[in-house]
Amino acid sequence: MHGVNFIPAQIIKAQVQRTHLRGWITAIIVVAIALMIPLLMDATAKARAENLSEEHGQLVVALKQTQTRAVEIANETIRIKGQIERARALRSKRNWSSLIILIGSCLPPETWLATLRTDPDTPTGTGEFGPGRAFGKKGEKKATKTVTIEAPRKLLIVGYAVDNDSPYEFIKKLKETKVFSKITLLHSRRDPGKQQSNVGFEVMCEW
């Protein structure tokens, strides 16, 4: 038995066209999605690359700042070490308290001191190239100057006595200690304007 289709041909044609259209739309959507995935992946990769580039720039800046700070710390360490060595050198030059006690023990009766002064008054420093190294830009090393202390080699003693013989007795006792290599009486005199004035004297001791 043959079936009879009472649906008009135009309607059947429209249904077929709609079916084909849905198929094409589905295919286009699938193709579009397939094309969008690489594009999205590329955009994500570019964004990630930009972030990494920015982070790299920040790390480079931080590294330069750290290197600069490291150079400053290294140079500051060298400077502090130099100060420590200078202080040690000053302390090791001479035991001043013992020296003053020794000089005081040599004073004759009725003789006293007014001042004790080194010559020069303060140690002087002379720059010399030594083994020390400081750090410059980009971490390169450069030679630094090591300070050599020129310690005082003379001591000026100013005092007073009631008579003219006491300064000479004082010098005699100083020589007996054998601490100084040379002892010189620079002057010993009374104030000419006063009859009962004390005898002022100056003694230079060298070592």
PDB file of N, CA, C and O in Angstrom, residues 94-108 113 116 155 157 170 173-180 183 205 207:
ATOM      1  N   ARG A  94     101.590  54.556  73.070  1.00  0.00           N
ATOM      2  CA  ARG A  94     102.268  54.825  74.336  1.00  0.00           C
ATOM      3  C   ARG A  94     101.256  54.797  75.477  1.00  0.00           C
ATOM      4  O   ARG A  94     100.132  55.247  75.310  1.00  0.00           O
ATOM      5  N   ASN A  95     101.677  54.275  76.601  1.00  0.00           N
ATOM      6  CA  ASN A  95     100.830  54.246  77.790  1.00  0.00           C
ATOM      7  C   ASN A  95     100.969  55.591  78.493  1.00  0.00           C
ATOM      8  O   ASN A  95     101.867  55.800  79.312  1.00  0.00           O
ATOM      9  N   TRP A  96     100.066  56.505  78.162  1.00  0.00           N
ATOM     10  CA  TRP A  96     100.218  57.876  78.647  1.00  0.00           C
ATOM     11  C   TRP A  96     100.031  57.986  80.154  1.00  0.00           C
ATOM     12  O   TRP A  96     100.712  58.795  80.801  1.00  0.00           O
ATOM     13  N   SER A  97      99.122  57.231  80.713  1.00  0.00           N
ATOM     14  CA  SER A  97      98.915  57.335  82.160  1.00  0.00           C
ATOM     15  C   SER A  97     100.173  56.921  82.917  1.00  0.00           C
ATOM     16  O   SER A  97     100.582  57.592  83.878  1.00  0.00           O
ATOM     17  N   SER A  98     100.819  55.845  82.466  1.00  0.00           N
ATOM     18  CA  SER A  98     102.060  55.405  83.126  1.00  0.00           C
ATOM     19  C   SER A  98     103.161  56.427  82.929  1.00  0.00           C
ATOM     20  O   SER A  98     103.981  56.677  83.829  1.00  0.00           O
ATOM     21  N   LEU A  99     103.190  57.050  81.737  1.00  0.00           N
ATOM     22  CA  LEU A  99     104.220  58.051  81.454  1.00  0.00           C
ATOM     23  C   LEU A  99     104.045  59.279  82.354  1.00  0.00           C
ATOM     24  O   LEU A  99     105.025  59.814  82.887  1.00  0.00           O
ATOM     25  N   ILE A 100     102.805  59.708  82.554  1.00  0.00           N
ATOM     26  CA  ILE A 100     102.558  60.870  83.413  1.00  0.00           C
ATOM     27  C   ILE A 100     102.936  60.558  84.859  1.00  0.00           C
ATOM     28  O   ILE A 100     103.521  61.397  85.564  1.00  0.00           O
ATOM     29  N   ILE A 101     102.609  59.350  85.290  1.00  0.00           N
ATOM     30  CA  ILE A 101     102.987  58.957  86.654  1.00  0.00           C
ATOM     31  C   ILE A 101     104.504  58.952  86.801  1.00  0.00           C
ATOM     32  O   ILE A 101     105.058  59.398  87.819  1.00  0.00           O
ATOM     33  N   LEU A 102     105.202  58.453  85.761  1.00  0.00           N
ATOM     34  CA  LEU A 102     106.669  58.424  85.800  1.00  0.00           C
ATOM     35  C   LEU A 102     107.242  59.825  85.885  1.00  0.00           C
ATOM     36  O   LEU A 102     108.154  60.096  86.692  1.00  0.00           O
ATOM     37  N   ILE A 103     106.716  60.747  85.090  1.00  0.00           N
ATOM     38  CA  ILE A 103     107.206  62.131  85.119  1.00  0.00           C
ATOM     39  C   ILE A 103     106.928  62.758  86.480  1.00  0.00           C
ATOM     40  O   ILE A 103     107.788  63.463  87.048  1.00  0.00           O
ATOM     41  N   GLY A 104     105.751  62.504  87.024  1.00  0.00           N
ATOM     42  CA  GLY A 104     105.435  63.058  88.336  1.00  0.00           C
ATOM     43  C   GLY A 104     106.360  62.543  89.427  1.00  0.00           C
ATOM     44  O   GLY A 104     106.701  63.278  90.374  1.00  0.00           O
ATOM     45  N   SER A 105     106.784  61.283  89.301  1.00  0.00           N
ATOM     46  CA  SER A 105     107.688  60.731  90.319  1.00  0.00           C
ATOM     47  C   SER A 105     109.083  61.344  90.251  1.00  0.00           C
ATOM     48  O   SER A 105     109.851  61.239  91.220  1.00  0.00           O
ATOM     49  N   CYS A 106     109.422  61.980  89.143  1.00  0.00           N
ATOM     50  CA  CYS A 106     110.741  62.599  88.992  1.00  0.00           C
ATOM     51  C   CYS A 106     110.781  64.048  89.479  1.00  0.00           C
ATOM     52  O   CYS A 106     111.867  64.660  89.506  1.00  0.00           O
ATOM     53  N   LEU A 107     109.630  64.587  89.845  1.00  0.00           N
ATOM     54  CA  LEU A 107     109.595  65.984  90.277  1.00  0.00           C
ATOM     55  C   LEU A 107     110.260  66.150  91.643  1.00  0.00           C
ATOM     56  O   LEU A 107     109.937  65.432  92.595  1.00  0.00           O
ATOM     57  N   PRO A 108     111.168  67.112  91.770  1.00  0.00           N
ATOM     58  CA  PRO A 108     111.757  67.414  93.080  1.00  0.00           C
ATOM     59  C   PRO A 108     110.716  68.075  93.983  1.00  0.00           C
ATOM     60  O   PRO A 108     109.661  68.519  93.511  1.00  0.00           O
ATOM     61  N   LEU A 113     104.044  70.929  87.887  1.00  0.00           N
ATOM     62  CA  LEU A 113     103.892  71.060  86.434  1.00  0.00           C
ATOM     63  C   LEU A 113     102.647  71.861  86.098  1.00  0.00           C
ATOM     64  O   LEU A 113     101.625  71.761  86.769  1.00  0.00           O
ATOM     65  N   LEU A 116     101.448  69.552  80.121  1.00  0.00           N
ATOM     66  CA  LEU A 116     102.162  68.536  79.348  1.00  0.00           C
ATOM     67  C   LEU A 116     101.538  68.559  77.952  1.00  0.00           C
ATOM     68  O   LEU A 116     100.333  68.409  77.818  1.00  0.00           O
ATOM     69  N   LEU A 155     107.608  65.531  73.788  1.00  0.00           N
ATOM     70  CA  LEU A 155     106.714  65.923  74.877  1.00  0.00           C
ATOM     71  C   LEU A 155     107.272  67.183  75.521  1.00  0.00           C
ATOM     72  O   LEU A 155     108.407  67.192  76.013  1.00  0.00           O
ATOM     73  N   ILE A 157     107.191  69.768  78.468  1.00  0.00           N
ATOM     74  CA  ILE A 157     106.804  69.847  79.875  1.00  0.00           C
ATOM     75  C   ILE A 157     107.030  71.280  80.356  1.00  0.00           C
ATOM     76  O   ILE A 157     108.142  71.809  80.261  1.00  0.00           O
ATOM     77  N   PHE A 170     115.277  67.842  88.143  1.00  0.00           N
ATOM     78  CA  PHE A 170     114.179  67.178  87.454  1.00  0.00           C
ATOM     79  C   PHE A 170     114.678  66.491  86.179  1.00  0.00           C
ATOM     80  O   PHE A 170     114.361  65.325  85.905  1.00  0.00           O
ATOM     81  N   LYS A 173     116.729  63.312  86.960  1.00  0.00           N
ATOM     82  CA  LYS A 173     115.907  62.146  87.291  1.00  0.00           C
ATOM     83  C   LYS A 173     115.202  61.569  86.052  1.00  0.00           C
ATOM     84  O   LYS A 173     115.046  60.358  85.924  1.00  0.00           O
ATOM     85  N   LEU A 174     114.794  62.461  85.144  1.00  0.00           N
ATOM     86  CA  LEU A 174     114.181  61.979  83.910  1.00  0.00           C
ATOM     87  C   LEU A 174     115.168  61.159  83.089  1.00  0.00           C
ATOM     88  O   LEU A 174     114.810  60.109  82.523  1.00  0.00           O
ATOM     89  N   LYS A 175     116.407  61.594  83.039  1.00  0.00           N
ATOM     90  CA  LYS A 175     117.421  60.852  82.289  1.00  0.00           C
ATOM     91  C   LYS A 175     117.712  59.495  82.931  1.00  0.00           C
ATOM     92  O   LYS A 175     117.996  58.527  82.233  1.00  0.00           O
ATOM     93  N   GLU A 176     117.625  59.448  84.231  1.00  0.00           N
ATOM     94  CA  GLU A 176     117.899  58.180  84.919  1.00  0.00           C
ATOM     95  C   GLU A 176     116.846  57.107  84.599  1.00  0.00           C
ATOM     96  O   GLU A 176     117.127  55.909  84.702  1.00  0.00           O
ATOM     97  N   THR A 177     115.654  57.540  84.210  1.00  0.00           N
ATOM     98  CA  THR A 177     114.626  56.556  83.854  1.00  0.00           C
ATOM     99  C   THR A 177     114.942  55.854  82.534  1.00  0.00           C
ATOM    100  O   THR A 177     114.441  54.756  82.278  1.00  0.00           O
ATOM    101  N   LYS A 178     115.747  56.486  81.683  1.00  0.00           N
ATOM    102  CA  LYS A 178     116.126  55.953  80.366  1.00  0.00           C
ATOM    103  C   LYS A 178     114.907  55.690  79.470  1.00  0.00           C
ATOM    104  O   LYS A 178     114.941  54.835  78.587  1.00  0.00           O
ATOM    105  N   VAL A 179     113.851  56.442  79.714  1.00  0.00           N
ATOM    106  CA  VAL A 179     112.659  56.335  78.880  1.00  0.00           C
ATOM    107  C   VAL A 179     112.786  57.182  77.609  1.00  0.00           C
ATOM    108  O   VAL A 179     112.339  56.788  76.534  1.00  0.00           O
ATOM    109  N   PHE A 180     113.450  58.311  77.746  1.00  0.00           N
ATOM    110  CA  PHE A 180     113.570  59.253  76.638  1.00  0.00           C
ATOM    111  C   PHE A 180     114.958  59.172  76.023  1.00  0.00           C
ATOM    112  O   PHE A 180     115.962  58.957  76.715  1.00  0.00           O
ATOM    113  N   ILE A 183     116.634  64.694  76.251  1.00  0.00           N
ATOM    114  CA  ILE A 183     115.938  65.610  77.162  1.00  0.00           C
ATOM    115  C   ILE A 183     116.662  66.946  77.114  1.00  0.00           C
ATOM    116  O   ILE A 183     117.879  67.017  77.347  1.00  0.00           O
ATOM    117  N   CYS A 205     111.148  66.558  75.916  1.00  0.00           N
ATOM    118  CA  CYS A 205     111.574  65.156  75.979  1.00  0.00           C
ATOM    119  C   CYS A 205     111.256  64.500  74.639  1.00  0.00           C
ATOM    120  O   CYS A 205     110.151  64.662  74.104  1.00  0.00           O
ATOM    121  N   TRP A 207     111.567  60.737  72.207  1.00  0.00           N
ATOM    122  CA  TRP A 207     111.761  59.295  72.262  1.00  0.00           C
ATOM    123  C   TRP A 207     111.795  58.698  70.862  1.00  0.00           C
ATOM    124  O   TRP A 207     111.511  59.355  69.884  1.00  0.00           O
TER     125      TRP A 207
END
